[in-house]
Tab-separated table of C-alpha atoms and ligand atoms in Angstrom:
chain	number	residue	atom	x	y	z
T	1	UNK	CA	396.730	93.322	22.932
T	2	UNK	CA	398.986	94.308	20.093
T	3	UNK	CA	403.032	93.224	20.505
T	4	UNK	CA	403.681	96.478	19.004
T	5	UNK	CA	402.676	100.369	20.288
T	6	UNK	CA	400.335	101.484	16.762
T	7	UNK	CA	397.872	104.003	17.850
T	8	UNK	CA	393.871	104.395	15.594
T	9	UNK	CA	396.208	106.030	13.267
T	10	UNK	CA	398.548	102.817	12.448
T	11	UNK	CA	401.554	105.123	13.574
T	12	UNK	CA	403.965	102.375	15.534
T	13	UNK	CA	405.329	103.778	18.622
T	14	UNK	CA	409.422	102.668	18.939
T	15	UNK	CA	410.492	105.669	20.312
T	16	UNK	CA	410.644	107.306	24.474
T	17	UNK	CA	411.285	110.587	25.654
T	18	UNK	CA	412.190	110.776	29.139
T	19	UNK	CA	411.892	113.655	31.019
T	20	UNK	CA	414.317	112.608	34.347
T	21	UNK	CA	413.726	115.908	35.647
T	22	UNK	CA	411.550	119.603	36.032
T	23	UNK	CA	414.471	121.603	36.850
T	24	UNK	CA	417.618	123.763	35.631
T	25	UNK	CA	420.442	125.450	35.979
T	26	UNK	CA	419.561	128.339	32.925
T	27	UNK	CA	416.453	129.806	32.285
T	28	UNK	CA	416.246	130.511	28.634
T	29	UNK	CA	413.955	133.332	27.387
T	30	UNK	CA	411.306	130.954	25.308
T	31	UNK	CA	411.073	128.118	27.933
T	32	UNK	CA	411.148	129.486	31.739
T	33	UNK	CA	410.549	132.624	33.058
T	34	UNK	CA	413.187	134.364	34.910
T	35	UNK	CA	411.975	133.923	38.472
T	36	UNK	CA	409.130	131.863	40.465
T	37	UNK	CA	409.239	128.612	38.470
T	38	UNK	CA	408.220	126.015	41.052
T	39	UNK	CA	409.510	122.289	40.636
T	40	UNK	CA	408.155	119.160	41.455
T	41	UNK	CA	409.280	117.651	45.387
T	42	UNK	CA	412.338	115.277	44.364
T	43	UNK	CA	409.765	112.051	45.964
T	44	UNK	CA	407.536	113.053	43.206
T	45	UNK	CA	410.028	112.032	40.664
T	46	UNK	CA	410.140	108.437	39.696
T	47	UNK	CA	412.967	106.364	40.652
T	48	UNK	CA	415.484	105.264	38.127
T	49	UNK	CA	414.750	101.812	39.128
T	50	UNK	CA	410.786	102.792	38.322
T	51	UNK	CA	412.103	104.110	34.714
T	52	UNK	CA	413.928	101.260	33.618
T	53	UNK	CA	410.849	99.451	34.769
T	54	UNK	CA	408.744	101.141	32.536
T	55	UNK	CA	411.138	100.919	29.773
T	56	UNK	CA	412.061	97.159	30.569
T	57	UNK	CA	407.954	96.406	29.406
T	58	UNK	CA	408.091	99.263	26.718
T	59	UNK	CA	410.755	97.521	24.940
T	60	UNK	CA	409.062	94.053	25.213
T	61	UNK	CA	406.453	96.207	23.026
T	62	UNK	CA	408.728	97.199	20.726
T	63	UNK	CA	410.907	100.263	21.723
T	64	UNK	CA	414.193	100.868	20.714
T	65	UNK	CA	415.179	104.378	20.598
T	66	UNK	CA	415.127	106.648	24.346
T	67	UNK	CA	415.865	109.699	24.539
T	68	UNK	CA	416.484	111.537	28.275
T	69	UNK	CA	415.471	115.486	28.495
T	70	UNK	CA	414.180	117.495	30.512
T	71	UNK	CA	414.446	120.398	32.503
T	72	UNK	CA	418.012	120.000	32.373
T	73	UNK	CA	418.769	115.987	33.012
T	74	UNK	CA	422.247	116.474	33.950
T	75	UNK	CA	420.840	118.419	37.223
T	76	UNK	CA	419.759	115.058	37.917
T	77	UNK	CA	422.106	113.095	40.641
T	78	UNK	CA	424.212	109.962	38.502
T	79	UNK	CA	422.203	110.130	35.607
T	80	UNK	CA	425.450	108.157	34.310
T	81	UNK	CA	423.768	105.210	36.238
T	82	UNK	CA	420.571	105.708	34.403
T	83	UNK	CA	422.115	105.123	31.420
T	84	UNK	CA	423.675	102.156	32.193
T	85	UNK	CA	420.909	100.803	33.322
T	86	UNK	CA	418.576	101.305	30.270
T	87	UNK	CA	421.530	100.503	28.116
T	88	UNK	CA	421.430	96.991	29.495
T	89	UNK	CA	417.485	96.633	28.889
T	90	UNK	CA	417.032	93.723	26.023
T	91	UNK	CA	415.788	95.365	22.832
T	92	UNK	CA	417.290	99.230	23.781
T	93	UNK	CA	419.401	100.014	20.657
T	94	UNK	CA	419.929	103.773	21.418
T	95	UNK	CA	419.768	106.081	23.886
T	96	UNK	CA	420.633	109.713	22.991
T	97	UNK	CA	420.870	112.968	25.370
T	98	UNK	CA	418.870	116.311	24.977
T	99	UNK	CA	421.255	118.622	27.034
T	100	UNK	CA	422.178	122.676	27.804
T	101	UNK	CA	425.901	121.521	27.469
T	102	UNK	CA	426.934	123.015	30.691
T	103	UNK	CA	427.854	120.547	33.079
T	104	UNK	CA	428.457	117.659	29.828
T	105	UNK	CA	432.072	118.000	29.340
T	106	UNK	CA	433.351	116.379	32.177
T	107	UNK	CA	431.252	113.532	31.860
T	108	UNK	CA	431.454	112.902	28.237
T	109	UNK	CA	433.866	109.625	28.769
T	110	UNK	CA	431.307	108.373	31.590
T	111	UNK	CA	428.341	108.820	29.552
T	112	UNK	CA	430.355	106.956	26.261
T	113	UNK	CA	431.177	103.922	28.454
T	114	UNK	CA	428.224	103.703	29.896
T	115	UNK	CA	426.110	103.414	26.482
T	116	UNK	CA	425.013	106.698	25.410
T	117	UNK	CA	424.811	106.928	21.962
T	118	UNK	CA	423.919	110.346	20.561
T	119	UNK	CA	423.772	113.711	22.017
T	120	UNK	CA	421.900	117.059	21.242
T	121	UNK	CA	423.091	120.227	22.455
T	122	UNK	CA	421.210	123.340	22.281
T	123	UNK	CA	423.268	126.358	21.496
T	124	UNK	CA	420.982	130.046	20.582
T	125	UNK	CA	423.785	132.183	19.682
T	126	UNK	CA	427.418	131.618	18.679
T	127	UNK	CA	427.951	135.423	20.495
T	128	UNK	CA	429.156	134.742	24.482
T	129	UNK	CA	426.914	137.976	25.465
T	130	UNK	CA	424.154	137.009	23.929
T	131	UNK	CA	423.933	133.644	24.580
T	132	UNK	CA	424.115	134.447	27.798
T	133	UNK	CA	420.697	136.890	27.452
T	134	UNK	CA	418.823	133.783	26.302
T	135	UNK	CA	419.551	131.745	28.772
T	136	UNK	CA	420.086	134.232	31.415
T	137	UNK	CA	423.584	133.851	32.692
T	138	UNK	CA	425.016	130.642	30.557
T	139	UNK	CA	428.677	130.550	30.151
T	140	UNK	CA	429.108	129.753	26.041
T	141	UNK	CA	432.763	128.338	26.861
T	142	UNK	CA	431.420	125.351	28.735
T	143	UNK	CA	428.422	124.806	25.912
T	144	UNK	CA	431.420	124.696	23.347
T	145	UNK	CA	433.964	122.819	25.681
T	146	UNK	CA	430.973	120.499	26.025
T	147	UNK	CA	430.564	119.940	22.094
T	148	UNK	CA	434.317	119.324	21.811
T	149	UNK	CA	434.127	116.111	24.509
T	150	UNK	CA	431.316	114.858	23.051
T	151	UNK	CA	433.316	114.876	19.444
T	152	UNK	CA	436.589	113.708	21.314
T	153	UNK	CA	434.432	110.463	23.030
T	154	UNK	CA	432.936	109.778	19.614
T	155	UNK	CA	429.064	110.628	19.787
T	156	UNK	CA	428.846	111.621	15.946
T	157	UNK	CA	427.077	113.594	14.523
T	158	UNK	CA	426.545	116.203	17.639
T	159	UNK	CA	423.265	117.927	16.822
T	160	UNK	CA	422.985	121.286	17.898
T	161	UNK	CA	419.732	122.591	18.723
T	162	UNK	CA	419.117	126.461	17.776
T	163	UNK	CA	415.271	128.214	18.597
T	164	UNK	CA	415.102	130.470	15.648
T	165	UNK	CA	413.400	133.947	17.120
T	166	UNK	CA	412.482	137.338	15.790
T	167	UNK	CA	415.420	140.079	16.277
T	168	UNK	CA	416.855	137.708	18.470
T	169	UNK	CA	419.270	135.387	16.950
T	170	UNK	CA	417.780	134.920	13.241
T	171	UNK	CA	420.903	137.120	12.492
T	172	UNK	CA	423.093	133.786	12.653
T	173	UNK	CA	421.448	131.511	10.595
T	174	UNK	CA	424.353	132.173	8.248
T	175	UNK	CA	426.601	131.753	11.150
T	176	UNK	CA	425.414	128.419	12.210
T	177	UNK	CA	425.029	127.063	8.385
T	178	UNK	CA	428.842	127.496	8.338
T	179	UNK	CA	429.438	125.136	11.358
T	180	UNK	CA	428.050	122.517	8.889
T	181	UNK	CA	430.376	123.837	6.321
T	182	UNK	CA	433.543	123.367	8.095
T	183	UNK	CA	432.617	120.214	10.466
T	184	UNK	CA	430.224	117.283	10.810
T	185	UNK	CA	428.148	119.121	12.926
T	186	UNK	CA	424.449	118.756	12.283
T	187	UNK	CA	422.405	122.136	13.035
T	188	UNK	CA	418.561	122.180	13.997
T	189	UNK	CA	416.636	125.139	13.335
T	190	UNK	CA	413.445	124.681	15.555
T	191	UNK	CA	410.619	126.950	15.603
T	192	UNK	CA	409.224	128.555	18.287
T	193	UNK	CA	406.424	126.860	19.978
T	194	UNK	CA	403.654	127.813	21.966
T	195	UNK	CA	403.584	125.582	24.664
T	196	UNK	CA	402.871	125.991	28.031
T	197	UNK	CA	403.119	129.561	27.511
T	198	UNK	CA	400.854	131.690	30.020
T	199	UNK	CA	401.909	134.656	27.735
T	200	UNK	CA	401.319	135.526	23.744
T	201	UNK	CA	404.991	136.448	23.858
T	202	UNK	CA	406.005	134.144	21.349
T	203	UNK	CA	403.971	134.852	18.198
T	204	UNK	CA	406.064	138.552	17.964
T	205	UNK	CA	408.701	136.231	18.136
T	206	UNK	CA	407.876	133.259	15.969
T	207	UNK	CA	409.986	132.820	12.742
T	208	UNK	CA	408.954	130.350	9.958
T	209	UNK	CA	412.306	127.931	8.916
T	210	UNK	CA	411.720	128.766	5.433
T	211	UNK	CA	413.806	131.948	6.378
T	212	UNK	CA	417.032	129.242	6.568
T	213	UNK	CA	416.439	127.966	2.848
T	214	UNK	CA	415.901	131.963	1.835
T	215	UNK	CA	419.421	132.437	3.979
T	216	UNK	CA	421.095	129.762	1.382
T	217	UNK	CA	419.715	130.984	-1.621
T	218	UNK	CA	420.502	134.809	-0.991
T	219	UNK	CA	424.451	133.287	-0.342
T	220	UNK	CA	424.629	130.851	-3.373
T	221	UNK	CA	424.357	128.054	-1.589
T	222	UNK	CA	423.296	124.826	-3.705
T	223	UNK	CA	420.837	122.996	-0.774
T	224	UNK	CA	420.102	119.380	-1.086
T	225	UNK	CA	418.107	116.977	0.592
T	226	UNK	CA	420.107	114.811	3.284
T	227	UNK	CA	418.760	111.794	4.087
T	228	UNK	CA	421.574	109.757	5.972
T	229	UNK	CA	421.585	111.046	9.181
T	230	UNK	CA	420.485	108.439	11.606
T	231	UNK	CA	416.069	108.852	13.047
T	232	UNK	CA	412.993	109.181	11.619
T	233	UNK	CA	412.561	112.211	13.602
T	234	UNK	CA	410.684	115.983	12.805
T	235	UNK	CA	413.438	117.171	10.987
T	236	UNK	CA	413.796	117.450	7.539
T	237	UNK	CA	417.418	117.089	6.857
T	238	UNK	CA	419.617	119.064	4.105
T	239	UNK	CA	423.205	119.392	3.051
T	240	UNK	CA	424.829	122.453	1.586
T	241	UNK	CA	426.659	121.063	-1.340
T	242	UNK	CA	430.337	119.862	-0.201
T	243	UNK	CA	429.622	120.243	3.495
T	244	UNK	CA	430.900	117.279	6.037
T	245	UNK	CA	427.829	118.555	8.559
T	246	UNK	CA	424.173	119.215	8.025
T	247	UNK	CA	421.209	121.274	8.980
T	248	UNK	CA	417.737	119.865	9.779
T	249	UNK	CA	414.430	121.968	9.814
T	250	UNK	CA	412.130	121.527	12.489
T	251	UNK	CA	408.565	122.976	12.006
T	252	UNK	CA	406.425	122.012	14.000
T	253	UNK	CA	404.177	124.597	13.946
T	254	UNK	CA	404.063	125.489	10.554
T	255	UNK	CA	404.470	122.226	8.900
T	256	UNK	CA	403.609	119.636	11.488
T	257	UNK	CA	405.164	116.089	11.557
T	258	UNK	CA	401.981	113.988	13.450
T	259	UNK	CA	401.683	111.793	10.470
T	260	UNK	CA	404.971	110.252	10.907
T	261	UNK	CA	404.756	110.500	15.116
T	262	UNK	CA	406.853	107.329	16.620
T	263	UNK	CA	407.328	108.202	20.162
T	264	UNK	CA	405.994	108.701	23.355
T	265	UNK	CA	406.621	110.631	26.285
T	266	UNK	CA	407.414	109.840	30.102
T	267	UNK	CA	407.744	112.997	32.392
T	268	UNK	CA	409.519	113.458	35.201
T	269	UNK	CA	406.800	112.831	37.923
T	270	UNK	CA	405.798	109.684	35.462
T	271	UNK	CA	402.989	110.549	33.527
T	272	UNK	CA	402.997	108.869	29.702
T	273	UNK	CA	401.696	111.626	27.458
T	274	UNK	CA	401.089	110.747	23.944
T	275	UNK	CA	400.835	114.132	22.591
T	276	UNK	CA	403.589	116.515	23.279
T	277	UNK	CA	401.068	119.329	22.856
T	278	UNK	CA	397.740	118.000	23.959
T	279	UNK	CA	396.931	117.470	27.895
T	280	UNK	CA	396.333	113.952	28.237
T	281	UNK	CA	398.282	112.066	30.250
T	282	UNK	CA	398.362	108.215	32.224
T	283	UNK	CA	400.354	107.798	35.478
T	284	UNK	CA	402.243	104.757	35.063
T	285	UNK	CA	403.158	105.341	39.413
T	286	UNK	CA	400.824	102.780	40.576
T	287	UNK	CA	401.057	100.062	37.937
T	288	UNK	CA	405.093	99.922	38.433
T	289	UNK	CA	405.164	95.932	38.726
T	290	UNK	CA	402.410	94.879	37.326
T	291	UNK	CA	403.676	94.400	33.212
T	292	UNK	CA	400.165	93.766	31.769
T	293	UNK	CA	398.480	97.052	33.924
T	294	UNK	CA	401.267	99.398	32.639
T	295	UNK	CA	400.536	97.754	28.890
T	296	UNK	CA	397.369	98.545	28.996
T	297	UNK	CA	398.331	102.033	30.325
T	298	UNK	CA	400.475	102.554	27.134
T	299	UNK	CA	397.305	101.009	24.972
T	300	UNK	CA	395.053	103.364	26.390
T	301	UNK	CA	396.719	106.360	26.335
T	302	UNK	CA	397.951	105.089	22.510
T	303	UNK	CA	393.796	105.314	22.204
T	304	UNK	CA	393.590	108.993	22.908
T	305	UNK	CA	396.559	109.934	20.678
T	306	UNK	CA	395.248	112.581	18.185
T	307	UNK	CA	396.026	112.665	14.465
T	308	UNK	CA	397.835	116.342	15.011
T	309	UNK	CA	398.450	118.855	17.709
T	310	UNK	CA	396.807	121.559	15.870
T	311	UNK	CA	399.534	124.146	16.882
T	312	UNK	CA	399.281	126.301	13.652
T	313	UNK	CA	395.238	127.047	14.943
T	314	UNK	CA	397.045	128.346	18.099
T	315	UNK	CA	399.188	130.910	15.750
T	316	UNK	CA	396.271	132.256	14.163
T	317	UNK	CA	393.954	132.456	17.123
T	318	UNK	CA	391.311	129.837	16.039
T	319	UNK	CA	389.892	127.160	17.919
T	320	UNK	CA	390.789	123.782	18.631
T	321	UNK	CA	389.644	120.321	19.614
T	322	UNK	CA	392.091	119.506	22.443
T	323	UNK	CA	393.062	120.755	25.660
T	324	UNK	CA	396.498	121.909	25.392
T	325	UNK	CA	399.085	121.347	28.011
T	326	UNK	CA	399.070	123.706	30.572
T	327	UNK	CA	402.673	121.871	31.105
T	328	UNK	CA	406.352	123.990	30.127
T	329	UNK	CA	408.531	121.945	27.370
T	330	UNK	CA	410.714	121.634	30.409
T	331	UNK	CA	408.149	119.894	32.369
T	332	UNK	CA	406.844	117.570	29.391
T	333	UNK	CA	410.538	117.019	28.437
T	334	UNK	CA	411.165	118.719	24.891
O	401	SAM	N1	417.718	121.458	29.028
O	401	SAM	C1	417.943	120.696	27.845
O	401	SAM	C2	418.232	121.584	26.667
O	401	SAM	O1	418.017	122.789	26.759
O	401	SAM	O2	418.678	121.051	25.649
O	401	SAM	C3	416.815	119.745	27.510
O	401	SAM	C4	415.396	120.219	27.712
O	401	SAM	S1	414.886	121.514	26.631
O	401	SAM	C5	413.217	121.787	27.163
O	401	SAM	C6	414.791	120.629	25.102
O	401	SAM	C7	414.712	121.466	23.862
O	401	SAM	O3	413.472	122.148	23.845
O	401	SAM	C8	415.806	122.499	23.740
O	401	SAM	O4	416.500	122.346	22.521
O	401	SAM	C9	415.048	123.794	23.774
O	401	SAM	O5	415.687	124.753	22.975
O	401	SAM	C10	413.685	123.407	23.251
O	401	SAM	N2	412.610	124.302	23.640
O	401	SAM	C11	412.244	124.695	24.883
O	401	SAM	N3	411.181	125.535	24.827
O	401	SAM	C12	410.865	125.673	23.512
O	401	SAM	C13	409.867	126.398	22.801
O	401	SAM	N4	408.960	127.150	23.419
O	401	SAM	N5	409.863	126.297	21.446
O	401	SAM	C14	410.773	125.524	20.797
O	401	SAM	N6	411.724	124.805	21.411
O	401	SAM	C15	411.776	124.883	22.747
O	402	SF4	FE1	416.741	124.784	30.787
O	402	SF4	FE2	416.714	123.530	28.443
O	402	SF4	FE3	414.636	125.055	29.210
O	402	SF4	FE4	416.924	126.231	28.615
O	402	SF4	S1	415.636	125.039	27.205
O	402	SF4	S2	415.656	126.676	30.431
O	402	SF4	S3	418.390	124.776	29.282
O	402	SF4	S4	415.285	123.190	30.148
């Protein structure tokens, strides 16, 4: 066996998502639906003790970057602990936070001490009313009070996470391009995806991010390419000339970023999937324990990785040569 995670496609896996949890306190418009989500039985969730098992052998394979999602992981009882706990794995160099920024703030200093690294917040709409439409019934003030802890406790840059969508909120890209022009913010436009959608809801919906560098031009904006900020992520990274923050673009549908693919994906009830999009998955459950059977777990589902997820063949109806997920992004951990 290989000491390092590199699929058929010599792409080197250093990089986990971890889903800690299915559920959430919002329900935004492009990721649940309003009523009759049903979650996973809390015993169905692995452990955190069974997580930082599975990353403990992960990172004698080479991982160094985690990332904890979800659902929304701070719903999750002393997920505080969890990081502590992976933070004192040998080899973990970073462990950032994918979060709806409502219940962050008062935890910020907890979270700093106890290793985190980097946080992501995802934020829709600057506008209080209609940020809380999208997520039906989030409070903006604790989002924002959340961005200012994490700033105060020193997690820098704060990403902010915005779903562009169709006569919903791509009336702010100009508004969220300023946040980059008057802090060190760093803005992510991501494009709506299709996944685990039982509806075609999304394609009306779907804008492509080249309407953000069309946004910059029509205001006289001089755009450059921005390559410091830290991961070798989806995003393609860009500075508006003199800005302290950022914006990154993240296409995955239109321009997909498989070549480059580093990471994997745990979810909440412990399935590795190796393909955000694509249904395969490997339950680690009953090889907790046993280092070399969860190895070969990672090998083998490294073995079924695809080349790409084929999510632009989705857009225009055509046909594809995967299953995809029947799973939500909050389920697979997004
Ligand atoms: N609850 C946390 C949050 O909202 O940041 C973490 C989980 S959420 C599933 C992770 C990210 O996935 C968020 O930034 C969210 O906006 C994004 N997301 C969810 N559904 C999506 C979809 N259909 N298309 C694009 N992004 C999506
Ligand atoms: Fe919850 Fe995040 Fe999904 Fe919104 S995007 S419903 S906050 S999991």
């Amino acid at each position: 066996m290989s000491k390092v995670l590199v699929d058929r496609f010599n792409r080197v896996h250093d990089y986990l998502r971890i889903s800690v949890t299915d559920r959430c306190n919002l329900r935004c418009v492009y990721c649940m639906p309003e009523e009759g989500m049903t979650f996973e039985p809390e015993e169905k969730l692995l452990r955190f003790d069974e997580i930082a098992e599975v990353v403990r052998v992960l990172a004698g394979y080479g991982v160094r970057k985690l990332r904890l999602t979800g659902g929304e992981p701070l719903v999750r009882k002393n997920l505080v602990e969890l990081v502590r706990m992976l933070s004192a794995i040998p080899g973990i160099e970073d462990i950032a936070l994918t979060t709806n920024g409502v219940f962050f703030a008062a935890k910020a200093d907890a979270f700093k001490e106890a290793g985190l690294t980097r946080i992501n917040i995802s934020l829709d709409s600057l506008r209080a009313d209609r940020f809380s439409l999208i997520t039906r019934g989030g409070d903006i003030r604790r989002v924002l009070d959340s961005v200012a802890a994490a700033q105060r406790v020193g997690l820098d840059p704060i990403k902010l996470n915005v779903v562009l969508m169709k006569g919903i909120n791509d009336d702010e890209i100009e508004d969220f391009l300023q946040l980059t022009l008057s802090g060190r913010v760093q803005v992510r436009f991501i494009e709506y995806m299709p996944i685990g959608h039982d509806d075609d809801g999304w394609k009306t919906k779907y804008v492509p991010l080249s309407a953000v560098l069309e946004r910059c031009e029509r205001m006289g904006w001089h755009v450059q390419p921005h390559g410091e900020v830290y991961g070798n992520g989806p995003s393609k990274n860009y500075r508006i000339e003199g800005a302290p923050g950022s914006f990154g673009l993240i296409h995955p549908v239109s321009d997909h970023f498989c070549e480059t693919c580093n990471r994997l994906r745990l979810t909440a009830d412990g399935n590795i999937k190796p393909c955000l999009y694509w249904s395969d998955e490997f339950n680690v459950r009953k090889y907790i324990g046993d280092d070399e059977a969860l190895a070969k777990l990672f090998f083998r589902a490294l073995d079924v990785k695809p080349q790409n997820h084929e999510m632009a063949q989705a857009l225009l109806g055509a046909s594809q040569s995967h299953v995809p997920t029947m799973r939500r992004m909050s389920q697979i951990g997004g």
